[in-house]
Coordinates of N, CA and C in Angstrom, one line a residue:
M4 N -65.9 112.4 -51.2 CA -66.2 112.0 -49.9 C -65.0 112.5 -49.0
Q5 N -65.3 112.4 -47.7 CA -64.3 112.8 -46.8 C -64.2 111.9 -45.7
I6 N -63.0 112.0 -45.0 CA -62.7 111.3 -43.7 C -62.3 112.3 -42.7
N7 N -63.0 112.2 -41.5 CA -62.6 113.0 -40.4 C -61.6 112.3 -39.5
L8 N -60.4 112.6 -39.5 CA -59.3 112.0 -38.7 C -59.2 112.6 -37.4
L9 N -59.5 111.9 -36.4 CA -59.4 112.4 -35.1 C -58.1 112.1 -34.5
F10 N -57.5 113.1 -33.9 CA -56.1 113.1 -33.3 C -56.3 112.6 -31.8
N11 N -55.3 111.8 -31.3 CA -55.3 111.5 -29.9 C -53.8 111.3 -29.6
K12 N -53.4 111.7 -28.3 CA -52.2 111.4 -27.8 C -52.4 110.7 -26.4
D13 N -51.8 109.6 -26.2 CA -52.1 108.9 -24.9 C -51.0 109.3 -23.9
E14 N -51.2 108.6 -22.7 CA -50.3 108.9 -21.6 C -48.9 108.5 -21.7
W15 N -48.5 107.6 -22.8 CA -47.3 107.1 -23.1 C -46.6 108.0 -24.3
G16 N -47.3 109.0 -24.7 CA -46.8 109.8 -25.9 C -47.1 109.2 -27.2
R17 N -47.9 108.2 -27.3 CA -48.2 107.7 -28.7 C -49.3 108.5 -29.3
A18 N -49.0 109.0 -30.5 CA -50.0 109.8 -31.3 C -50.8 108.9 -32.2
S19 N -52.0 109.2 -32.4 CA -52.9 108.5 -33.4 C -53.8 109.3 -34.2
L20 N -54.2 108.8 -35.3 CA -55.3 109.4 -36.1 C -56.2 108.3 -36.4
T21 N -57.5 108.5 -36.3 CA -58.5 107.4 -36.5 C -59.7 108.1 -37.2
G22 N -60.4 107.3 -38.0 CA -61.6 107.7 -38.8 C -62.2 106.6 -39.5
T23 N -63.4 106.9 -40.1 CA -64.1 105.9 -40.9 C -64.5 106.5 -42.2
I24 N -64.3 105.7 -43.3 CA -64.7 106.2 -44.6 C -65.9 105.4 -45.0
A25 N -67.0 106.1 -45.4 CA -68.2 105.4 -45.9 C -68.3 105.6 -47.4
V26 N -68.4 104.5 -48.2 CA -68.4 104.5 -49.6 C -69.7 103.9 -50.1
S27 N -70.2 104.3 -51.2 CA -71.5 103.8 -51.7 C -71.3 102.4 -52.3
E28 N -70.2 102.0 -52.8 CA -69.8 100.8 -53.5 C -68.7 100.1 -52.6
P29 N -68.8 98.8 -52.3 CA -67.6 98.3 -51.6 C -66.3 98.5 -52.3
C30 N -65.3 98.8 -51.5 CA -64.0 99.2 -52.0 C -63.0 98.4 -51.4
H31 N -61.9 98.1 -52.2 CA -60.6 97.6 -51.7 C -59.7 98.8 -51.4
T32 N -58.8 98.6 -50.5 CA -57.9 99.6 -50.1 C -56.4 99.3 -50.3
L33 N -55.6 100.2 -50.7 CA -54.3 100.1 -50.7 C -53.8 101.3 -49.9
I34 N -53.2 100.9 -48.7 CA -52.6 102.0 -47.8 C -51.1 102.1 -48.0
Y35 N -50.6 103.2 -47.8 CA -49.1 103.4 -47.9 C -48.6 104.4 -47.0
A36 N -47.4 104.3 -46.6 CA -46.6 105.3 -45.8 C -45.3 105.5 -46.5
T37 N -44.9 106.8 -46.6 CA -43.6 107.1 -47.2 C -42.7 107.9 -46.2
Y38 N -41.4 107.7 -46.6 CA -40.5 108.5 -45.8 C -39.2 108.7 -46.8
K39 N -38.9 109.9 -47.1 CA -37.8 110.3 -48.0 C -37.8 109.4 -49.3
G40 N -39.1 109.3 -49.9 CA -39.1 108.6 -51.2 C -39.3 107.0 -51.1
D41 N -39.0 106.4 -49.9 CA -39.3 105.0 -49.8 C -40.8 104.8 -49.5
V42 N -41.4 103.7 -50.0 CA -42.8 103.5 -49.8 C -43.0 102.1 -49.2
W43 N -43.8 102.0 -48.1 CA -44.2 100.8 -47.5 C -45.8 100.7 -47.9
W44 N -46.3 99.6 -48.2 CA -47.7 99.5 -48.7 C -48.3 98.1 -48.3
A45 N -49.6 98.2 -48.2 CA -50.4 96.9 -47.9 C -51.7 97.1 -48.6
K46 N -52.3 95.9 -49.1 CA -53.6 95.8 -49.7 C -54.6 95.1 -48.9
S47 N -55.8 95.5 -48.8 CA -56.9 94.8 -48.0 C -57.3 93.5 -48.8
A48 N -57.8 92.6 -48.0 CA -58.2 91.3 -48.7 C -59.6 91.5 -49.1
S49 N -60.5 92.2 -48.4 CA -61.9 92.3 -48.6 C -62.2 93.7 -49.1
A50 N -63.3 93.8 -49.9 CA -63.9 95.1 -50.3 C -65.0 95.4 -49.3
L51 N -64.9 96.6 -48.6 CA -65.9 97.0 -47.6 C -66.6 98.3 -48.0
S52 N -67.8 98.5 -47.5 CA -68.6 99.8 -47.7 C -68.3 100.8 -46.6
E53 N -67.9 100.3 -45.4 CA -67.5 101.1 -44.3 C -66.1 100.7 -43.9
I54 N -65.1 101.7 -44.1 CA -63.7 101.3 -43.9 C -63.1 102.1 -42.7
S55 N -62.7 101.4 -41.6 CA -62.1 102.0 -40.5 C -60.6 102.2 -40.8
Y56 N -60.1 103.4 -40.4 CA -58.7 103.7 -40.7 C -58.1 104.1 -39.3
S57 N -56.8 103.6 -39.1 CA -56.1 104.1 -37.9 C -54.7 104.1 -38.1
A58 N -54.0 105.1 -37.6 CA -52.5 105.2 -37.6 C -52.0 105.5 -36.4
L59 N -51.1 104.7 -35.9 CA -50.5 104.8 -34.5 C -49.0 105.1 -34.6
Y60 N -48.5 106.1 -34.0 CA -47.1 106.5 -34.0 C -46.6 106.1 -32.6
H61 N -45.7 104.9 -32.7 CA -45.4 104.3 -31.4 C -43.9 104.4 -31.3
H62 N -43.4 104.6 -30.0 CA -42.0 104.7 -29.7 C -41.4 103.4 -29.9
V63 N -40.1 103.4 -30.6 CA -39.3 102.3 -30.7 C -38.3 102.3 -29.5
H64 N -37.9 101.2 -29.0 CA -37.1 101.1 -27.8 C -36.1 102.2 -27.5
D65 N -35.3 102.7 -28.5 CA -34.3 103.7 -28.3 C -34.8 105.2 -28.1
G66 N -36.2 105.4 -28.4 CA -36.8 106.7 -28.3 C -36.4 107.6 -29.4
E67 N -35.5 107.3 -30.3 CA -35.1 108.2 -31.4 C -35.9 107.8 -32.8
K68 N -36.6 106.7 -32.7 CA -37.4 106.3 -33.8 C -38.8 106.0 -33.5
R69 N -39.7 106.1 -34.5 CA -41.0 105.7 -34.3 C -41.5 104.6 -35.2
Q70 N -42.3 103.7 -34.8 CA -42.9 102.7 -35.6 C -44.3 103.2 -35.9
V71 N -44.7 103.2 -37.2 CA -46.1 103.7 -37.6 C -46.9 102.4 -38.0
I72 N -47.9 102.2 -37.2 CA -48.7 101.0 -37.5 C -50.1 101.5 -38.1
V73 N -50.4 101.2 -39.2 CA -51.6 101.6 -40.0 C -52.6 100.5 -40.2
N74 N -53.8 100.6 -39.9 CA -54.8 99.6 -40.0 C -56.0 100.1 -40.9
C75 N -56.3 99.3 -41.8 CA -57.4 99.8 -42.7 C -57.8 98.5 -43.5
G76 N -58.4 97.5 -42.9 CA -58.7 96.3 -43.5 C -57.5 95.4 -43.7
V77 N -56.4 96.0 -43.4 CA -55.0 95.2 -43.5 C -54.1 96.1 -42.6
T78 N -53.1 95.4 -42.1 CA -52.2 96.1 -41.2 C -50.8 96.3 -41.8
L79 N -50.4 97.6 -41.7 CA -49.0 97.9 -42.3 C -48.3 98.3 -40.9
Q80 N -47.2 97.4 -40.7 CA -46.6 97.6 -39.4 C -45.0 97.5 -39.4
N81 N -44.5 97.3 -40.6 CA -43.0 97.2 -40.7 C -42.3 98.6 -41.1
F82 N -43.1 99.7 -40.8 CA -42.5 101.0 -41.1 C -42.0 101.7 -39.9
V83 N -40.7 102.0 -39.9 CA -40.0 102.6 -38.9 C -39.3 103.9 -39.4
M84 N -39.3 105.0 -38.8 CA -38.6 106.3 -39.2 C -38.2 107.1 -38.0
P85 N -37.4 108.1 -38.2 CA -37.0 108.9 -37.1 C -38.1 109.6 -36.4
S86 N -38.0 110.0 -35.1 CA -39.0 110.7 -34.4 C -39.2 112.1 -35.0
G87 N -40.3 112.8 -34.6 CA -40.4 114.1 -35.1 C -41.4 114.3 -36.1
Y88 N -42.1 113.3 -36.6 CA -43.1 113.3 -37.7 C -44.5 113.1 -37.2
D89 N -44.8 113.0 -35.9 CA -46.1 112.7 -35.4 C -47.2 113.7 -35.7
P90 N -48.4 113.3 -35.9 CA -49.5 114.2 -36.0 C -49.6 115.0 -34.8
L91 N -50.3 116.3 -34.9 CA -50.5 117.1 -33.8 C -51.9 117.5 -33.6
H92 N -52.8 117.3 -34.6 CA -54.2 117.6 -34.5 C -55.1 116.8 -35.4
S93 N -56.3 117.0 -35.3 CA -57.3 116.3 -36.1 C -57.4 117.0 -37.5
C94 N -58.0 116.4 -38.4 CA -58.2 117.0 -39.7 C -59.2 116.3 -40.5
V95 N -59.7 117.1 -41.5 CA -60.7 116.5 -42.4 C -60.0 116.4 -43.8
V96 N -60.1 115.3 -44.5 CA -59.5 115.1 -45.7 C -60.4 114.6 -46.8
D97 N -60.4 115.2 -47.9 CA -61.2 114.8 -49.1 C -60.5 113.5 -49.7
I98 N -61.4 112.6 -50.1 CA -60.9 111.4 -50.8 C -61.6 111.2 -52.0
T99 N -60.8 110.8 -53.1 CA -61.3 110.5 -54.4 C -61.0 109.1 -54.8
L100 N -62.0 108.3 -55.3 CA -61.8 107.0 -55.7 C -60.7 106.9 -56.8
L101 N -60.0 105.9 -56.9 CA -59.0 105.5 -58.0 C -58.0 106.6 -58.1
T102 N -57.5 107.2 -56.9 CA -56.6 108.2 -57.0 C -55.8 108.1 -55.6
P103 N -54.5 108.3 -55.6 CA -53.7 108.3 -54.4 C -54.2 109.6 -53.6
N104 N -54.5 109.4 -52.4 CA -55.0 110.4 -51.5 C -54.1 110.5 -50.3
T105 N -53.6 111.7 -50.0 CA -52.7 111.9 -48.8 C -53.6 112.2 -47.6
L106 N -53.5 111.3 -46.6 CA -54.3 111.6 -45.4 C -53.6 112.4 -44.3
Y107 N -52.2 112.3 -44.3 CA -51.4 113.0 -43.4 C -50.0 113.2 -44.0
A108 N -49.5 114.4 -43.8 CA -48.1 114.7 -44.4 C -47.4 115.5 -43.4
C109 N -46.1 115.3 -43.3 CA -45.2 116.1 -42.4 C -43.8 116.0 -43.1
R110 N -43.4 117.1 -43.6 CA -42.1 117.2 -44.4 C -41.9 116.0 -45.3
E111 N -40.9 115.2 -45.2 CA -40.7 114.1 -46.1 C -41.4 112.8 -45.7
H112 N -42.5 112.9 -44.9 CA -43.3 111.7 -44.5 C -44.7 111.9 -45.0
E113 N -45.3 110.8 -45.4 CA -46.7 110.9 -45.8 C -47.5 109.6 -45.5
L114 N -48.7 109.7 -45.2 CA -49.6 108.5 -45.1 C -50.7 108.7 -46.1
G115 N -51.0 107.6 -46.8 CA -52.0 107.7 -47.9 C -52.8 106.5 -48.1
I116 N -53.8 106.6 -48.9 CA -54.8 105.6 -49.2 C -55.2 105.7 -50.7
I117 N -55.5 104.5 -51.3 CA -56.1 104.5 -52.6 C -57.3 103.6 -52.4
L118 N -58.5 104.1 -52.8 CA -59.7 103.3 -52.7 C -60.1 102.9 -54.1
L119 N -60.3 101.6 -54.2 CA -60.7 101.0 -55.6 C -62.0 100.3 -55.4
P120 N -63.0 100.8 -56.1 CA -64.3 100.0 -56.1 C -64.1 98.6 -56.6
K121 N -64.8 97.7 -55.9 CA -64.6 96.3 -56.2 C -64.7 96.0 -57.7
S122 N -65.6 96.7 -58.3 CA -65.7 96.5 -59.8 C -64.5 96.9 -60.6
A123 N -63.6 97.7 -60.0 CA -62.4 98.1 -60.8 C -61.3 97.1 -60.5
T124 N -61.5 96.1 -59.8 CA -60.4 95.1 -59.5 C -60.7 93.7 -60.1
K125 N -59.7 93.0 -60.2 CA -59.8 91.6 -60.7 C -59.3 90.8 -59.6
S126 N -60.1 89.7 -59.2 CA -59.7 88.8 -58.1 C -58.6 87.8 -58.7
M127 N -57.7 87.5 -57.8 CA -56.7 86.5 -58.0 C -56.8 85.4 -56.9
R128 N -55.9 84.6 -56.7 CA -56.0 83.6 -55.6 C -55.6 84.1 -54.3
N129 N -56.1 83.5 -53.2 CA -55.8 83.9 -51.9 C -56.3 85.3 -51.5
K130 N -57.3 85.8 -52.0 CA -57.9 87.1 -51.8 C -57.0 88.2 -52.1
I131 N -56.1 87.9 -53.1 CA -55.2 89.0 -53.7 C -56.0 89.5 -54.9
W132 N -56.0 90.8 -55.0 CA -56.6 91.4 -56.2 C -55.6 92.4 -56.9
K133 N -56.0 92.7 -58.1 CA -55.2 93.7 -58.9 C -56.2 94.6 -59.6
L134 N -55.6 95.8 -59.9 CA -56.4 96.9 -60.6 C -56.6 96.3 -62.1
K135 N -57.8 96.5 -62.7 CA -58.0 96.1 -64.1 C -57.1 97.1 -64.9
D136 N -56.5 96.5 -65.9 CA -55.5 97.2 -66.7 C -56.1 98.5 -67.4
V137 N -57.3 98.4 -67.8 CA -58.0 99.5 -68.5 C -58.2 100.7 -67.6
L138 N -58.1 100.6 -66.3 CA -58.4 101.6 -65.3 C -57.1 102.3 -64.8
M139 N -56.0 101.9 -65.3 CA -54.7 102.5 -64.8 C -54.6 103.9 -65.4
T140 N -54.4 104.9 -64.6 CA -54.2 106.3 -65.0 C -52.9 106.9 -64.7
D141 N -52.6 108.1 -65.1 CA -51.3 108.7 -64.8 C -51.2 108.8 -63.4
A142 N -52.2 109.2 -62.6 CA -52.2 109.4 -61.2 C -51.8 108.1 -60.5
L143 N -52.2 106.9 -61.0 CA -51.9 105.6 -60.3 C -50.6 105.1 -60.7
L144 N -50.0 105.5 -61.8 CA -48.7 105.0 -62.3 C -47.7 104.8 -61.3
P145 N -47.5 105.7 -60.4 CA -46.5 105.5 -59.4 C -46.7 104.2 -58.5
F146 N -47.9 103.8 -58.5 CA -48.3 102.6 -57.7 C -48.6 101.4 -58.6
S147 N -48.2 101.4 -59.8 CA -48.6 100.3 -60.8 C -48.1 98.9 -60.3
D148 N -47.0 98.8 -59.7 CA -46.5 97.5 -59.2 C -47.4 97.1 -58.0
E149 N -47.6 98.0 -57.1 CA -48.4 97.7 -55.9 C -49.9 97.2 -56.3
L150 N -50.4 97.9 -57.3 CA -51.8 97.6 -57.8 C -51.9 96.4 -58.6
S151 N -50.8 95.8 -59.0 CA -50.9 94.7 -60.0 C -50.5 93.3 -59.3
H152 N -49.8 93.3 -58.2 CA -49.5 92.0 -57.5 C -49.2 92.2 -56.0
G153 N -49.2 91.1 -55.4 CA -48.8 91.1 -53.9 C -49.7 91.6 -52.9
R154 N -49.5 91.4 -51.7 CA -50.4 91.8 -50.6 C -49.7 93.0 -49.8
T155 N -48.3 92.9 -49.6 CA -47.6 94.0 -48.9 C -46.2 94.2 -49.6
G156 N -45.6 95.2 -49.2 CA -44.2 95.4 -49.8 C -43.6 96.6 -49.3
H157 N -42.3 96.8 -49.8 CA -41.6 98.0 -49.5 C -40.8 98.3 -50.8
R158 N -40.9 99.5 -51.2 CA -40.2 100.0 -52.4 C -39.2 101.2 -52.1
T159 N -38.0 101.0 -52.4 CA -37.1 102.1 -52.2 C -37.0 103.1 -53.4
K160 N -36.6 104.3 -53.2 CA -36.6 105.3 -54.4 C -35.6 105.0 -55.4

């Protein structure tokens, strides 16, 4: 499957990427943002068949940093990095289920998503879910902690 990420830059200089992912089976999402090996992540509460994705690169008050706000059934908003990594154009990205997928990358910064069919997850309390142990693959191992507990987090390298 693919997502067509549309680029926009508004009159305040904020860059954004937006798109919709259509899947045949409702999926949970784990979204992540990286900078120099650090990972910020968040997991959706609900499994959806049509998943809206948006990433906004917003100026922080001093102008030398950017806050990146990602929405995809959950909001990732505590990610701040230096300026100079904003997207510059639209793109089409292939997405594979149960695999970390890079949606945007610029040098040591990356935005990504992992789509997990609802049947691949086990529900816990408070709409928190985890990946079923038998479905853990080598590709998912770097995200094993994120896929096994919690709703949001930050991991340093």
